[in-house]
PDB file of C-alpha atoms in Angstrom:
ATOM      1  CA  MET A   1     -10.315  -2.948  41.324  1.00 40.00           C
ATOM      2  CA  GLU A   2     -10.326   0.479  42.800  1.00 40.00           C
ATOM      3  CA  PRO A   3      -9.971   3.501  40.481  1.00 40.00           C
ATOM      4  CA  LEU A   4      -6.915   5.671  40.554  1.00 39.00           C
ATOM      5  CA  SER A   5      -7.600   8.681  42.710  1.00 35.00           C
ATOM      6  CA  GLU A   6      -5.502  11.138  40.714  1.00 39.00           C
ATOM      7  CA  PRO A   7      -4.198  11.484  37.185  1.00 42.00           C
ATOM      8  CA  ALA A   8      -1.403   9.070  36.434  1.00 50.00           C
ATOM      9  CA  SER A   9       0.902  11.783  35.176  1.00 48.00           C
ATOM     10  CA  PRO A  10       0.568  15.448  36.141  1.00 47.00           C
ATOM     11  CA  GLY A  11       2.268  16.635  32.980  1.00 53.00           C
ATOM     12  CA  PRO A  12       4.693  15.835  30.230  1.00 50.00           C
ATOM     13  CA  PRO A  13       7.990  14.085  30.965  1.00 47.00           C
ATOM     14  CA  LEU A  14      10.910  16.241  32.036  1.00 41.00           C
ATOM     15  CA  GLY A  15      12.625  17.845  29.090  1.00 43.00           C
ATOM     16  CA  VAL A  16       9.527  17.700  26.888  1.00 42.00           C
ATOM     17  CA  ARG A  17       8.208  21.169  26.140  1.00 44.00           C
ATOM     18  CA  VAL A  18       4.521  21.267  25.416  1.00 43.00           C
ATOM     19  CA  THR A  19       2.847  24.045  23.552  1.00 45.00           C
ATOM     20  CA  GLU A  20      -0.721  23.490  22.433  1.00 54.00           C
ATOM     21  CA  PRO A  21       0.167  23.305  18.717  1.00 59.00           C
ATOM     22  CA  GLY A  22       2.685  20.518  19.535  1.00 86.00           C
ATOM     23  CA  ILE A  23       0.258  18.359  21.500  1.00 88.00           C
ATOM     24  CA  ILE A  24      -2.199  15.737  20.303  1.00 89.00           C
ATOM     25  CA  ARG A  25      -5.058  15.009  22.682  1.00 93.00           C
ATOM     26  CA  VAL A  26      -6.514  11.502  22.471  1.00 95.00           C
ATOM     27  CA  ALA A  27      -8.371   8.919  24.530  1.00 97.00           C
ATOM     28  CA  ALA A  28      -7.437   5.239  24.491  1.00 97.00           C
ATOM     29  CA  VAL A  29      -8.235   1.913  26.113  1.00 97.00           C
ATOM     30  CA  ILE A  30      -6.045  -0.818  27.534  1.00 96.00           C
ATOM     31  CA  ILE A  31      -7.915  -4.066  26.914  1.00 93.00           C
ATOM     32  CA  LEU A  32      -6.620  -7.015  28.925  1.00 91.00           C
ATOM     33  CA  ASP A  33      -7.726 -10.559  28.242  1.00 88.00           C
ATOM     34  CA  GLN A  34      -7.956 -13.376  30.781  1.00 85.00           C
ATOM     35  CA  ARG A  35      -4.296 -14.278  30.084  1.00 88.00           C
ATOM     36  CA  GLN A  36      -3.096 -10.745  30.944  1.00 90.00           C
ATOM     37  CA  ARG A  37      -2.338  -9.874  27.325  1.00 92.00           C
ATOM     38  CA  VAL A  38      -2.850  -6.326  26.048  1.00 95.00           C
ATOM     39  CA  LEU A  39      -4.606  -5.693  22.756  1.00 95.00           C
ATOM     40  CA  THR A  40      -2.534  -3.357  20.568  1.00 96.00           C
ATOM     41  CA  VAL A  41      -3.218  -1.959  17.119  1.00 96.00           C
ATOM     42  CA  ARG A  42      -1.085  -0.627  14.286  1.00 96.00           C
ATOM     43  CA  LYS A  43      -2.569   2.029  12.050  1.00 94.00           C
ATOM     44  CA  ALA A  44      -2.090   1.789   8.290  1.00 94.00           C
ATOM     45  CA  GLY A  45       1.068   3.563   7.146  1.00 93.00           C
ATOM     46  CA  THR A  46       2.736   3.367  10.574  1.00 92.00           C
ATOM     47  CA  HIS A  47       5.096   0.879  12.191  1.00 93.00           C
ATOM     48  CA  ARG A  48       4.298   1.116  15.915  1.00 93.00           C
ATOM     49  CA  PHE A  49       1.638  -0.712  17.885  1.00 96.00           C
ATOM     50  CA  MET A  50      -0.364   1.180  20.502  1.00 95.00           C
ATOM     51  CA  GLN A  51      -3.589   0.869  22.425  1.00 95.00           C
ATOM     52  CA  PRO A  52      -6.794   1.482  20.425  1.00 96.00           C
ATOM     53  CA  GLY A  53      -8.187   4.991  20.642  1.00 96.00           C
ATOM     54  CA  GLY A  54      -8.077   8.358  18.948  1.00 94.00           C
ATOM     55  CA  LYS A  55      -8.955  12.012  18.818  1.00 94.00           C
ATOM     56  CA  PRO A  56     -12.211  13.374  20.226  1.00 95.00           C
ATOM     57  CA  GLU A  57     -15.077  14.682  18.161  1.00 94.00           C
ATOM     58  CA  PRO A  58     -16.350  18.136  19.218  1.00 93.00           C
ATOM     59  CA  GLY A  59     -18.151  17.928  22.571  1.00 94.00           C
ATOM     60  CA  GLU A  60     -17.097  14.346  23.373  1.00 94.00           C
ATOM     61  CA  THR A  61     -15.799  13.353  26.786  1.00 95.00           C
ATOM     62  CA  PRO A  62     -12.641  11.216  26.911  1.00 96.00           C
ATOM     63  CA  GLN A  63     -14.779   8.203  27.847  1.00 96.00           C
ATOM     64  CA  GLN A  64     -17.115   8.737  24.879  1.00 96.00           C
ATOM     65  CA  THR A  65     -14.119   9.127  22.578  1.00 96.00           C
ATOM     66  CA  ALA A  66     -12.529   5.910  23.820  1.00 96.00           C
ATOM     67  CA  VAL A  67     -15.737   3.895  23.405  1.00 96.00           C
ATOM     68  CA  ARG A  68     -16.403   5.281  19.908  1.00 96.00           C
ATOM     69  CA  GLU A  69     -12.830   4.801  18.687  1.00 96.00           C
ATOM     70  CA  VAL A  70     -12.620   1.190  19.908  1.00 95.00           C
ATOM     71  CA  ALA A  71     -15.898   0.404  18.127  1.00 93.00           C
ATOM     72  CA  GLU A  72     -14.650   2.035  14.906  1.00 95.00           C
ATOM     73  CA  GLU A  73     -11.144   0.543  14.981  1.00 95.00           C
ATOM     74  CA  ILE A  74     -11.762  -3.050  16.075  1.00 93.00           C
ATOM     75  CA  GLY A  75     -15.540  -3.483  16.181  1.00 90.00           C
ATOM     76  CA  LEU A  76     -15.690  -3.957  19.944  1.00 90.00           C
ATOM     77  CA  CYS A  77     -18.626  -2.369  21.778  1.00 89.00           C
ATOM     78  CA  LEU A  78     -17.516  -1.503  25.298  1.00 90.00           C
ATOM     79  CA  ASP A  79     -19.757  -0.834  28.265  1.00 90.00           C
ATOM     80  CA  PRO A  80     -18.719   2.641  29.478  1.00 91.00           C
ATOM     81  CA  ALA A  81     -19.554   1.600  33.049  1.00 89.00           C
ATOM     82  CA  ARG A  82     -16.796  -1.070  32.878  1.00 89.00           C
ATOM     83  CA  LEU A  83     -14.055   1.398  31.892  1.00 93.00           C
ATOM     84  CA  GLN A  84     -11.652   2.179  34.708  1.00 93.00           C
ATOM     85  CA  ASP A  85     -10.298   5.730  34.424  1.00 96.00           C
ATOM     86  CA  MET A  86      -6.497   5.730  34.634  1.00 95.00           C
ATOM     87  CA  GLY A  87      -5.950   9.434  34.032  1.00 96.00           C
ATOM     88  CA  THR A  88      -3.885  11.253  31.419  1.00 96.00           C
ATOM     89  CA  PHE A  89      -0.399  10.222  30.337  1.00 95.00           C
ATOM     90  CA  TYR A  90       2.109  12.224  28.277  1.00 93.00           C
ATOM     91  CA  ALA A  91       4.866  10.999  25.962  1.00 89.00           C
ATOM     92  CA  PRO A  92       6.480  11.792  22.633  1.00 85.00           C
ATOM     93  CA  ALA A  93       4.026  10.887  19.861  1.00 84.00           C
ATOM     94  CA  ALA A  94       4.800   7.549  18.214  1.00 80.00           C
ATOM     95  CA  ASN A  95       4.170   8.677  14.646  1.00 77.00           C
ATOM     96  CA  GLU A  96       4.598  12.468  14.688  1.00 78.00           C
ATOM     97  CA  GLU A  97       7.945  14.201  15.160  1.00 76.00           C
ATOM     98  CA  ASN A  98       8.269  17.087  17.632  1.00 81.00           C
ATOM     99  CA  THR A  99       4.856  16.291  19.054  1.00 85.00           C
ATOM    100  CA  VAL A 100       3.647  15.127  22.447  1.00 90.00           C
ATOM    101  CA  VAL A 101       0.585  12.974  22.923  1.00 90.00           C
ATOM    102  CA  ALA A 102      -1.688  13.616  25.917  1.00 93.00           C
ATOM    103  CA  CYS A 103      -3.673  10.418  26.238  1.00 95.00           C
ATOM    104  CA  HIS A 104      -6.576   9.927  28.623  1.00 97.00           C
ATOM    105  CA  ASN A 105      -6.477   6.190  29.304  1.00 96.00           C
ATOM    106  CA  PHE A 106      -9.090   3.722  30.427  1.00 97.00           C
ATOM    107  CA  LEU A 107      -8.580   0.123  31.478  1.00 95.00           C
ATOM    108  CA  VAL A 108     -10.829  -2.821  30.643  1.00 89.00           C
ATOM    109  CA  PRO A 109      -9.550  -5.534  32.989  1.00 77.00           C
ATOM    110  CA  GLY A 110      -9.605  -9.191  31.947  1.00 69.00           C
ATOM    111  CA  ASP A 111     -12.594 -10.008  34.116  1.00 67.00           C
ATOM    112  CA  ALA A 112     -14.612  -7.237  32.436  1.00 58.00           C
ATOM    113  CA  ALA A 113     -13.514  -7.961  28.858  1.00 62.00           C
ATOM    114  CA  PRO A 114     -16.013  -9.606  26.522  1.00 63.00           C
ATOM    115  CA  GLU A 115     -15.567 -13.277  25.615  1.00 65.00           C
ATOM    116  CA  SER A 116     -15.289 -12.466  21.893  1.00 71.00           C
ATOM    117  CA  LEU A 117     -11.850 -10.840  21.986  1.00 78.00           C
ATOM    118  CA  GLU A 118     -10.105 -13.468  19.852  1.00 76.00           C
ATOM    119  CA  ALA A 119     -12.493 -12.810  16.957  1.00 77.00           C
ATOM    120  CA  LEU A 120     -11.684  -9.093  16.671  1.00 87.00           C
ATOM    121  CA  GLU A 121     -10.649  -7.831  13.241  1.00 85.00           C
ATOM    122  CA  PRO A 122      -8.947  -4.574  12.226  1.00 88.00           C
ATOM    123  CA  ALA A 123     -11.306  -1.934  10.799  1.00 89.00           C
ATOM    124  CA  ALA A 124     -11.191   1.717   9.725  1.00 87.00           C
ATOM    125  CA  GLU A 125      -7.532   2.863   9.685  1.00 92.00           C
ATOM    126  CA  ILE A 126      -6.245  -0.167  11.625  1.00 95.00           C
ATOM    127  CA  ALA A 127      -3.957  -2.462   9.614  1.00 95.00           C
ATOM    128  CA  GLU A 128      -3.120  -5.029  12.280  1.00 95.00           C
ATOM    129  CA  ILE A 129      -3.995  -6.273  15.776  1.00 95.00           C
ATOM    130  CA  LEU A 130      -1.338  -7.761  18.046  1.00 94.00           C
ATOM    131  CA  TRP A 131      -1.788  -9.275  21.524  1.00 94.00           C
ATOM    132  CA  VAL A 132       1.225  -8.596  23.774  1.00 95.00           C
ATOM    133  CA  PRO A 133       1.682 -10.046  27.278  1.00 96.00           C
ATOM    134  CA  LEU A 134       1.475  -7.197  29.791  1.00 95.00           C
ATOM    135  CA  LEU A 135       4.754  -8.260  31.394  1.00 93.00           C
ATOM    136  CA  SER A 136       6.478  -8.126  27.973  1.00 92.00           C
ATOM    137  CA  LEU A 137       5.526  -4.527  27.225  1.00 93.00           C
ATOM    138  CA  ALA A 138       8.921  -2.826  27.300  1.00 92.00           C
ATOM    139  CA  PRO A 139      10.461  -0.196  25.014  1.00 91.00           C
ATOM    140  CA  ALA A 140      10.864  -1.617  21.503  1.00 92.00           C
ATOM    141  CA  ALA A 141      10.986  -0.210  17.984  1.00 92.00           C
ATOM    142  CA  HIS A 142       7.554  -1.653  17.125  1.00 94.00           C
ATOM    143  CA  LEU A 143       5.749  -0.344  20.242  1.00 94.00           C
ATOM    144  CA  ALA A 144       4.617   3.203  21.062  1.00 93.00           C
ATOM    145  CA  PRO A 145       6.619   4.897  23.854  1.00 92.00           C
ATOM    146  CA  LEU A 146       3.452   6.015  25.659  1.00 92.00           C
ATOM    147  CA  LEU A 147       2.338   2.399  25.950  1.00 94.00           C
ATOM    148  CA  THR A 148       5.644   0.905  27.077  1.00 94.00           C
ATOM    149  CA  GLU A 149       7.054   3.711  29.214  1.00 92.00           C
ATOM    150  CA  GLN A 150       3.940   5.118  30.863  1.00 93.00           C
ATOM    151  CA  VAL A 151       0.723   3.138  30.499  1.00 94.00           C
ATOM    152  CA  ALA A 152       1.933  -0.471  30.857  1.00 94.00           C
ATOM    153  CA  PRO A 153       3.892   0.245  34.068  1.00 95.00           C
ATOM    154  CA  ALA A 154       0.823   2.020  35.514  1.00 94.00           C
ATOM    155  CA  VAL A 155      -1.391  -0.973  34.652  1.00 94.00           C
ATOM    156  CA  ARG A 156       1.111  -3.397  36.202  1.00 93.00           C
ATOM    157  CA  ASP A 157       1.220  -1.266  39.380  1.00 93.00           C
ATOM    158  CA  LEU A 158      -2.569  -1.048  39.535  1.00 90.00           C
ATOM    159  CA  LEU A 159      -2.967  -4.815  39.141  1.00 89.00           C
ATOM    160  CA  ALA A 160      -0.280  -5.491  41.767  1.00 89.00           C
ATOM    161  CA  ARG A 161      -2.065  -3.180  44.224  1.00 87.00           C
ATOM    162  CA  SER A 162      -5.378  -4.908  43.490  1.00 80.00           C
ATOM    163  CA  ASP A 163      -3.814  -8.337  44.003  1.00 71.00           C
ATOM    164  CA  SER A 164      -2.293  -7.208  47.322  1.00 74.00           C
ATOM    165  CA  ALA A 165      -5.593  -5.759  48.503  1.00 75.00           C
ATOM    166  CA  ALA A 166      -7.407  -8.996  47.606  1.00 70.00           C
ATOM    167  CA  ARG A 167      -5.120 -11.082  49.825  1.00 65.00           C
TER     168      ARG A 167
END
């Protein structure tokens, strides 16, 4: 797969005002398995599933943050070299009112995902893991808007372009 050449979203959606105090910066990973399902997680005390990831520690790059958070949240050690940079996406935060999330996303395609995905268990603040078919990721009350409205469509487009290029 070829990397995206520019950020997926140049800024927040129309009508969403962003001031630094109202923005949460995070890094996250879309993990696809061989059956084109996306690994999602639900944090304790919340009701929406999203991709694993979180806030950076001081001095961390988005890639370092994503790798560390996935290890902490689901016990999966990712090879940073296998992460495909998808850029930064913006959407209303799933669990915080009047807040926008700016999420630097990375993709781990099915052919790069470890074999042990089915054995993953929630850890740290994660209450539950749910596998969702990529084609089924659409706006729903139990799914984060960033995932369904921004990230999943970008992943589907990227995979379609890769499939077309392979033919």
